[in-house]
Short mmCIF file of C-alpha atoms in Angstrom, two decimals:
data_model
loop_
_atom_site.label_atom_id
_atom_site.label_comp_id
_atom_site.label_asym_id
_atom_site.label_seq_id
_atom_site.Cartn_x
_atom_site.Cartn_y
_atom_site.Cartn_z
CA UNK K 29 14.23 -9.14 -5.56
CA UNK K 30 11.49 -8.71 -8.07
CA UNK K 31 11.09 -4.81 -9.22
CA UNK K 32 8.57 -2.97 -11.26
CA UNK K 33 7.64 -0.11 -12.28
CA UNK K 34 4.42 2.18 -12.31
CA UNK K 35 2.42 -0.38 -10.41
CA UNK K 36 -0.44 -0.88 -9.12
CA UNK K 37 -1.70 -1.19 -5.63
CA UNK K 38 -4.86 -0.92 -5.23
CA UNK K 39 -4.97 -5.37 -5.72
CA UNK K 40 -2.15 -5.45 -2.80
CA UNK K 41 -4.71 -3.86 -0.57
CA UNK K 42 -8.04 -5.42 1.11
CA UNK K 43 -9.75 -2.38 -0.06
CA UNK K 44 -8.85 -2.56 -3.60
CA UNK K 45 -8.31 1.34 -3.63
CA UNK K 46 -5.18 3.69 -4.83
CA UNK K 47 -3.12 4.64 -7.47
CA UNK K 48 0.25 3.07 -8.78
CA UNK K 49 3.91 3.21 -7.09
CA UNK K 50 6.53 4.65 -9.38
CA UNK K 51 8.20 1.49 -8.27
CA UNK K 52 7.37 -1.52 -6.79
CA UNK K 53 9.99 -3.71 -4.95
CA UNK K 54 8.85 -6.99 -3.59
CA UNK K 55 11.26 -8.71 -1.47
CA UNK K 56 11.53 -12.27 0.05
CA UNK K 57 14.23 -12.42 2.60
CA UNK K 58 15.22 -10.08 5.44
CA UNK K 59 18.46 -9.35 4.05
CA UNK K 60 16.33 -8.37 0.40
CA UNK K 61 14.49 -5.97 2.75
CA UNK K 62 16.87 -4.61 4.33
CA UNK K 63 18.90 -3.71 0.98
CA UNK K 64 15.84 -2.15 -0.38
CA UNK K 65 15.30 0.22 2.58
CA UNK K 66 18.58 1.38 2.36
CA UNK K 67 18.58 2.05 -0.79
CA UNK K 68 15.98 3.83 -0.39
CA UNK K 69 17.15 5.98 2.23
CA UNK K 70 20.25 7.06 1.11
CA UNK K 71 18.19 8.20 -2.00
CA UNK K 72 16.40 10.28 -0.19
CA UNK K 73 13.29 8.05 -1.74
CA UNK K 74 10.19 8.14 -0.19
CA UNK K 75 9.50 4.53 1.27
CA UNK K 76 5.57 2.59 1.72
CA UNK K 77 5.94 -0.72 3.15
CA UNK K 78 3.40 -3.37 1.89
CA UNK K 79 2.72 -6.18 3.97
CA UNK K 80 -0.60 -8.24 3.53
CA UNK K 81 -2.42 -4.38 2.59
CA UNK K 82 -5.40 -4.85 5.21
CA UNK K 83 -5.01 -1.50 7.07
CA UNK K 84 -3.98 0.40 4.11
CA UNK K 85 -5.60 3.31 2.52
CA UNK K 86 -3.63 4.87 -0.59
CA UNK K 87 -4.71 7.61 -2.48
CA UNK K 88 -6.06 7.90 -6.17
CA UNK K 89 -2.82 9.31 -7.31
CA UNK K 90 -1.29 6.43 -5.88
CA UNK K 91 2.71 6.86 -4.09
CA UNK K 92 5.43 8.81 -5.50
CA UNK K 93 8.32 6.93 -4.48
CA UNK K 94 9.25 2.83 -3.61
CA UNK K 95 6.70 0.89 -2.72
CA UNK K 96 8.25 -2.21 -0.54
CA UNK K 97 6.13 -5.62 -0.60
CA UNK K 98 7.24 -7.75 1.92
CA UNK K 99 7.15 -11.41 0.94
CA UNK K 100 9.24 -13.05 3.71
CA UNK K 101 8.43 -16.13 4.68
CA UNK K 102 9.44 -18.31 8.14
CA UNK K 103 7.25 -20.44 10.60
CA UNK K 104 9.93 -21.56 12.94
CA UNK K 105 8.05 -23.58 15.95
CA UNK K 106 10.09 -24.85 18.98
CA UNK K 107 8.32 -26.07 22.39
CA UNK K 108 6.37 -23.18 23.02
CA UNK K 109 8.00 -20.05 21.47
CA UNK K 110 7.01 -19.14 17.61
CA UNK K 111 9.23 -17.14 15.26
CA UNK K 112 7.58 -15.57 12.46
CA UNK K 113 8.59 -13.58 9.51
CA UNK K 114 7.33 -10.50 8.66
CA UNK K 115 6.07 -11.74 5.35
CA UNK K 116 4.10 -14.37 7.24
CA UNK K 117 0.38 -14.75 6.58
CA UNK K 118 -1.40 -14.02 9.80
CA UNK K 119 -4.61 -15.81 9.81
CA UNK K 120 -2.50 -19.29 8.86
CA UNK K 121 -0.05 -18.70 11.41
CA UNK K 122 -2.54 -18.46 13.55
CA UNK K 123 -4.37 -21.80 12.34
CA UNK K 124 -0.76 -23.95 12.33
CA UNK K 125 -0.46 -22.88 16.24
CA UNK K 126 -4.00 -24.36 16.80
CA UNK K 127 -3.09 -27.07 15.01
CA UNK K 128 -0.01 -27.77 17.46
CA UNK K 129 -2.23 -27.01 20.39
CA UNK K 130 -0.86 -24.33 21.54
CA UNK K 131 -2.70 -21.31 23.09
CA UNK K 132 -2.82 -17.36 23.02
CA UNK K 133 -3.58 -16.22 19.85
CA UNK K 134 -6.69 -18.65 18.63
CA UNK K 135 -9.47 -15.69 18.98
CA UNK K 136 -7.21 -13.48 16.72
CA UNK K 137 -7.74 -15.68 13.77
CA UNK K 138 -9.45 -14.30 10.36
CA UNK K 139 -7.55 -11.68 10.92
CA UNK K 140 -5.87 -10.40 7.35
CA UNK K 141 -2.57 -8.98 6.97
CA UNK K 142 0.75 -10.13 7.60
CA UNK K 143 2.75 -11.19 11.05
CA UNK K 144 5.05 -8.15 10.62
CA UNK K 145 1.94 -5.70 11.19
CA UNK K 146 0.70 -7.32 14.39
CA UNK K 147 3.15 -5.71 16.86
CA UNK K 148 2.49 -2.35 15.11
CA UNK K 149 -1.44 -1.99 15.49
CA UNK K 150 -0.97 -4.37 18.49
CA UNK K 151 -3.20 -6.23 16.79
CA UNK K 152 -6.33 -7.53 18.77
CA UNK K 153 -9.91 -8.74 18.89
CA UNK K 154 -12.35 -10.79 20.86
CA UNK K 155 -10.45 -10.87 24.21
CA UNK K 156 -6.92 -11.04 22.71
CA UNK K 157 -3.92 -8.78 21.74
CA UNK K 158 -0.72 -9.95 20.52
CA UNK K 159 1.54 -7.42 23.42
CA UNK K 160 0.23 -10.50 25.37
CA UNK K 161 2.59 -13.08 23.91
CA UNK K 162 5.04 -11.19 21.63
CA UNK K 163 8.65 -11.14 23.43
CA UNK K 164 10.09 -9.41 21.00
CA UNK K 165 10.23 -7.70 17.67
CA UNK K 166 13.22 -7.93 15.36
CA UNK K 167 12.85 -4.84 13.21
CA UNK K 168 15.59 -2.87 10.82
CA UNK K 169 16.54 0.58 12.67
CA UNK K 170 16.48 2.97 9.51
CA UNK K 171 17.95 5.58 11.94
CA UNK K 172 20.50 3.95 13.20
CA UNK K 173 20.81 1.61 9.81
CA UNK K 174 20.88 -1.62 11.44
CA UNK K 175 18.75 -4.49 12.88
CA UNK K 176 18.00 -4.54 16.38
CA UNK K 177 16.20 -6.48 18.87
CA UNK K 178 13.11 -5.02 20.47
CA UNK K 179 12.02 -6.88 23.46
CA UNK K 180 8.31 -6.29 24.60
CA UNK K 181 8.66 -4.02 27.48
CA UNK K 182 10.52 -1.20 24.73
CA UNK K 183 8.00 -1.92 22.74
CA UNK K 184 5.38 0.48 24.51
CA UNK K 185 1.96 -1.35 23.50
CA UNK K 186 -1.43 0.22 24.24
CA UNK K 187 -4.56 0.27 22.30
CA UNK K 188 -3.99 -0.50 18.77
CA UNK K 189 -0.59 1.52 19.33
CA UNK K 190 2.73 0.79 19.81
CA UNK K 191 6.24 2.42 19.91
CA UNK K 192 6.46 0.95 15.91
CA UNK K 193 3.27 3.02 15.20
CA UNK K 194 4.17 6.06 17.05
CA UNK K 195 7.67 5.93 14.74
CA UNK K 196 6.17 5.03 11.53
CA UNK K 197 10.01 6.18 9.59
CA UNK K 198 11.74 4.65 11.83
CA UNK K 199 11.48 0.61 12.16
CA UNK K 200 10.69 -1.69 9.16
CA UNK K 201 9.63 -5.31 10.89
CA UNK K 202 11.41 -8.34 10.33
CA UNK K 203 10.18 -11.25 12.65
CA UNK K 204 8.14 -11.06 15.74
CA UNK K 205 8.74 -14.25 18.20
CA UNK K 206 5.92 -15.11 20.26
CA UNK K 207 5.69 -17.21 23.81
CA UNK K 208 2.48 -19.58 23.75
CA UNK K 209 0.99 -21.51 26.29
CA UNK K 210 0.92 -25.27 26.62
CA UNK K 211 -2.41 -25.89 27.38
CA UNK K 212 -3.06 -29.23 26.17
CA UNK K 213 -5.22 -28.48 22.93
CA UNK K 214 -7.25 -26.00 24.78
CA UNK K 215 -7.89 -22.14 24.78
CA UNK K 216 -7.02 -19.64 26.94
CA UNK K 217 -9.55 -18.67 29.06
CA UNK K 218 -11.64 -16.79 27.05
CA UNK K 219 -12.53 -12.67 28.27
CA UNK K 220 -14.64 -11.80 26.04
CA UNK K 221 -18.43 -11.67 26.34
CA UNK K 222 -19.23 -12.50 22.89
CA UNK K 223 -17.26 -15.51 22.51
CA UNK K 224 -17.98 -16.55 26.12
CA UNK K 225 -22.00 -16.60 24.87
CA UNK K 226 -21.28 -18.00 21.38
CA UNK K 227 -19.25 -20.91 23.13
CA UNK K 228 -21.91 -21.31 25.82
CA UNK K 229 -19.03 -20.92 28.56
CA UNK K 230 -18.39 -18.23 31.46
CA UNK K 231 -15.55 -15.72 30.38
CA UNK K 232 -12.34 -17.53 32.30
CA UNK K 233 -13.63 -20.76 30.98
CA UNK K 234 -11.07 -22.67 28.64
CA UNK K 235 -12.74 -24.37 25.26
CA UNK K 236 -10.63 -26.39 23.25
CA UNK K 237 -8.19 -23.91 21.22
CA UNK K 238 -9.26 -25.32 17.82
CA UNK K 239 -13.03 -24.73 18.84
CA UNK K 240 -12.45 -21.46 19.55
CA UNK K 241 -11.13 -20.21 16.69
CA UNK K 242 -13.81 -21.76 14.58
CA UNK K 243 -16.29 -19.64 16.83
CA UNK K 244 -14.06 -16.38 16.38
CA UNK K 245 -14.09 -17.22 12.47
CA UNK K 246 -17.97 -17.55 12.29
CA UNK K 247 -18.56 -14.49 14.37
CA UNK K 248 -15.75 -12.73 11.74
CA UNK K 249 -17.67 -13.98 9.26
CA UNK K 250 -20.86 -12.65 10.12
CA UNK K 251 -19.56 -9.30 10.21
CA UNK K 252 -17.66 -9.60 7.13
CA UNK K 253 -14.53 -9.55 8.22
CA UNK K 254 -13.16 -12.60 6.58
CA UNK K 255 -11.79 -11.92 3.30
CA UNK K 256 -13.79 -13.28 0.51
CA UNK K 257 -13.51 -11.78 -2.83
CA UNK K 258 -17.11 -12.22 -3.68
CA UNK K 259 -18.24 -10.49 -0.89
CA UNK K 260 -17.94 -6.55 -1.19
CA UNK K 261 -18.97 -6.46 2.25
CA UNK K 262 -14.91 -8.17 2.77
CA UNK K 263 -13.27 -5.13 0.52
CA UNK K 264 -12.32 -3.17 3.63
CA UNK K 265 -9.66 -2.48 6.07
CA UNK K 266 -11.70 -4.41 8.70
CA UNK K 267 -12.64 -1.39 11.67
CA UNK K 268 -11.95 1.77 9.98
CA UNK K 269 -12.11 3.53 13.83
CA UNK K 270 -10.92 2.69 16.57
CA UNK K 271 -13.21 2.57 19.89
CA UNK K 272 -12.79 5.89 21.89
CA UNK K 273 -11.22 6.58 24.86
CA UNK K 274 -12.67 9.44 26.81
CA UNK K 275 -11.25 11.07 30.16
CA UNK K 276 -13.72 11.36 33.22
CA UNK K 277 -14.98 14.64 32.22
CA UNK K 278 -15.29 14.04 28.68
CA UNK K 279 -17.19 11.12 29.31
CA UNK K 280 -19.63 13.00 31.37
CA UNK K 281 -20.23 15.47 28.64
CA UNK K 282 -20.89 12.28 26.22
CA UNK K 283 -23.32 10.75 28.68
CA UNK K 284 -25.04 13.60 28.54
CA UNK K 285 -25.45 13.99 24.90
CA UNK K 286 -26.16 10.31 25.35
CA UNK K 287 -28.95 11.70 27.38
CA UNK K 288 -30.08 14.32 24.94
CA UNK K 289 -30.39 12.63 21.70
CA UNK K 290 -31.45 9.26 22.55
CA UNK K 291 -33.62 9.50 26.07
CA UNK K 292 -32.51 8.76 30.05
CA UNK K 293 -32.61 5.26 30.17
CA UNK K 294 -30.12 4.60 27.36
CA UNK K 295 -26.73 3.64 28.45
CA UNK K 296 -23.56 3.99 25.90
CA UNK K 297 -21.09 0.47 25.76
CA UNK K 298 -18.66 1.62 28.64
CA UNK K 299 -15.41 -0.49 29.91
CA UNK K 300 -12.17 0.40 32.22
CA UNK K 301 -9.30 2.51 29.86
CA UNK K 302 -6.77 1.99 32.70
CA UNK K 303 -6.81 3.23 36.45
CA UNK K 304 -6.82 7.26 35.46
CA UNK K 305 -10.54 6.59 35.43
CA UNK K 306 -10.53 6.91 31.51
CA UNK K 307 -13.45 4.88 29.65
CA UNK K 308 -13.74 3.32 26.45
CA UNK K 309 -16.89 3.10 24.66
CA UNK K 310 -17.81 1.71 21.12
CA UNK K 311 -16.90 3.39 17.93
CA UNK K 312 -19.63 0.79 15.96
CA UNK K 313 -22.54 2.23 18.82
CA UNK K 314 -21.92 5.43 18.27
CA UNK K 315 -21.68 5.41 14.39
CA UNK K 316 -25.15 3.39 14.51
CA UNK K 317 -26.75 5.66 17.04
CA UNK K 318 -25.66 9.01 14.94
CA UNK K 319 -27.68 7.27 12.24
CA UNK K 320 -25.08 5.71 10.04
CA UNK K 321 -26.87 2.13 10.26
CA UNK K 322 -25.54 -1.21 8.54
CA UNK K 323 -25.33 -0.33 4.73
CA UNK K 324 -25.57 3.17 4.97
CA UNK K 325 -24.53 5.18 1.87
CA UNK K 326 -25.86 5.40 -2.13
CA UNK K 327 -22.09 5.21 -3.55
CA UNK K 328 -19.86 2.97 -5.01
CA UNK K 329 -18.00 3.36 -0.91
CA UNK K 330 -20.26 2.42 1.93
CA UNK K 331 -21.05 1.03 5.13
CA UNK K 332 -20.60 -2.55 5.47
CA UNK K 333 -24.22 -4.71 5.56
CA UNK K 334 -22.65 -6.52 8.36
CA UNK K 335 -21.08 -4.26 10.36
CA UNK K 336 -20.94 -0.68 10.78
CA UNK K 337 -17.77 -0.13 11.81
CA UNK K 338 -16.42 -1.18 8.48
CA UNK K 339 -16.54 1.11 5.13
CA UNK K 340 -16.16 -0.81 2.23
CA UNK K 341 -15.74 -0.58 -1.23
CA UNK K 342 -18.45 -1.76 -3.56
CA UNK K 343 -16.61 -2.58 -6.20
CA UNK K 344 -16.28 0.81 -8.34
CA UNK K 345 -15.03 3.11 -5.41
CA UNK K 346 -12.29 5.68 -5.66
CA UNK K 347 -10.06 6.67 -2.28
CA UNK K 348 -12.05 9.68 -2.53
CA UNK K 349 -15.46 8.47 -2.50
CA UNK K 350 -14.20 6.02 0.55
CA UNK K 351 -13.32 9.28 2.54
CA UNK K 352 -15.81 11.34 1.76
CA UNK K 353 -18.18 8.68 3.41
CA UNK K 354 -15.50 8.45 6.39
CA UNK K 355 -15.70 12.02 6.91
CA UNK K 356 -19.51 12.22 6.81
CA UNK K 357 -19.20 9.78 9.59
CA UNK K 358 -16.82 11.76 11.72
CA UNK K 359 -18.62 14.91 11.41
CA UNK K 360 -21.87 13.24 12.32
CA UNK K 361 -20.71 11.19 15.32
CA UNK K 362 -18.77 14.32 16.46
CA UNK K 363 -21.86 16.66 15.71
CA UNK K 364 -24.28 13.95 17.87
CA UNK K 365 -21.85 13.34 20.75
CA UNK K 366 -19.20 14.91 20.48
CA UNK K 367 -16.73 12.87 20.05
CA UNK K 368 -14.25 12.59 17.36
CA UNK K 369 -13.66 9.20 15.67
CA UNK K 370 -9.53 8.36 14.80
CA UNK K 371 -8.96 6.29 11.63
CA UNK K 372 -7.46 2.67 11.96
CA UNK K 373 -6.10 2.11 8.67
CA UNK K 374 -3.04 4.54 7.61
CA UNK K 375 -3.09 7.22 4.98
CA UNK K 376 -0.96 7.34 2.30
CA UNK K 377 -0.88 10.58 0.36
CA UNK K 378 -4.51 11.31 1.72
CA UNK K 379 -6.59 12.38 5.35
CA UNK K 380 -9.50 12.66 6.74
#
């Protein structure tokens, strides 16, 4: 177990941002882990887990306490069911199950980060979430201090949420096993609209698996979100909101802002948020439509060229430039429709 002190963490983070740890503990097996959290807890230490730093946003003073990297590593592949560690890079994981031809998580590739954060964003994107093939999540019970096996029904996924996110003190992630589908070197059947149109297919239509994740990568790509360290466009947490989901009435208020500010024939991005008759809409439609368009911003922090639902740092940001431009978006999205954008990435030592 490798330990320093006073270190940096702004270059274990996608966005480059933050201050140092007092201490920095990187560990590479579970049972490393689990001695360093612990430790830390019968210190009374405060504790920031660090897994591949994509949906991290640490402040300029940086974290008061240990700072746990987790550098675990484990691709175990039998049949169909995948056992990952924590430490695991994501967006390789994702490439070796292509590679084997299996299916279920080939339009979540290019995502960055580590396997261990998956179940706790429920990670998803074009059609895909992993609470679709995780069966369960061995994690380290810091309240009960010891490791326990989580299958996916206690695991109470939603919307980028799950029962991991809802405790964040509580469970430190260890390996997530997955169940994947046999479906001879192709997809499976692909939901969402963009893909289906960039593959030239129907949504339900299977394309080989390895096809589409080069299609998910290029679309990635040209939104910047593939990491590529000479494009500042990259230096973000990927979506900084998340899309909002609006009760009936709410929803009729928004249309009618809708309505208001931008004329009668305009309709918002709408789509089923369970059978309560909630609705989703689109966090990157109503940042644009509020006026924050793609590169928005005169700062070293600003919208992304490619996309604007990602804030990114152009090379000389501070946190605090980053969320002064996130709360200038809040404040106009909520001041044009009313609704409040929520933050993807977690806080440390900062808020919106």
């Amino acid at each position: 177990m490798q330990e320093l002190h006073d270190a940096p963490l702004a270059p274990l983070t996608t966005f480059r941002l933050g201050g140092p740890a007092s201490r920095l503990v990187t560990a590479a097996t579970d049972d490393e882990v689990v001695a360093a959290v612990r430790e830390a807890d019968e210190a009374g230490t405060p504790l920031l887990v660090i897994g591949g730093g994509s949906n991290l946003v640490i402040g300029d003073k940086g974290f008061d306490g240990t700072a746990l990297r987790i550098a675990t590593q484990g691709f175990v592949l039998e049949g169909t069911r995948l056992e990952l560690a924590a430490g695991e890079v994501w967006t390789d994981a994702v490439a070796r199950t292509v590679e084997a031809g299996l299916a279920g998580v080939e339009c979540l590739a290019g995502i960055p980060g580590s396997a261990g954060a998956t179940p706790i964003q429920n990670v998803g994107a074009y059609g895909q979430e992993v609470s679709a093939t995780i069966t369960e999540v061995v994690a380290y019970d810091r309240r009960a201090g010891e490791t326990v096996t989580i299958p996916n029904a206690a695991c109470d996924f939603s919307y980028r949420h799950s029962r991991f996110k809802a405790e964040p003190d509580r469970f430190v992630v260890l390996r997530v096993r997955f169940e994947l589908e046999d479906a001879q070197g192709m997809s499976a059947p692909i939901k969402y609209a963009e893909t289906a149109r960039a593959l030239g297919v129907e949504p339900g239509d299977r394309v080989p698996a390895a096809t589409a994740r080069e299609t998910v990568l290029k679309l990635r790509a040209g939104k910047g979100m593939v990491l590529d360290p000479e494009d500042h466009d990259t230096w973000s947490a990927g979506s900084f909101f998340t899309n909002p989901i609006l009760e009936r009435e709410q929803y009729e208020e928004f249309l009618g802002r809708v309505r208001d500010r931008l004329g009668p024939d305009v309709t918002p991005p709408a789509f089923p948020a369970g059978d309560d008759g909630r609705v989703k809409t689109s966090a990157a439609w109503l940042i644009d439509k509020a006026g924050f368009t793609k590169g928005y911003g005169t700062g070293p922090a600003r919208i992304s060229t490619k996309h604007t639902l990602a804030l990114t740092n152009r090379g000389e940001a501070t946190t605090e430039d980053l969320l002064a431009l996130a709360r200038e978006v809040v404040a106009g999205v909520r001041d044009a429709f009313g609704v409040t954008l929520v933050n993807e990435p977690v806080t440390v030592g900062v808020s919106l």
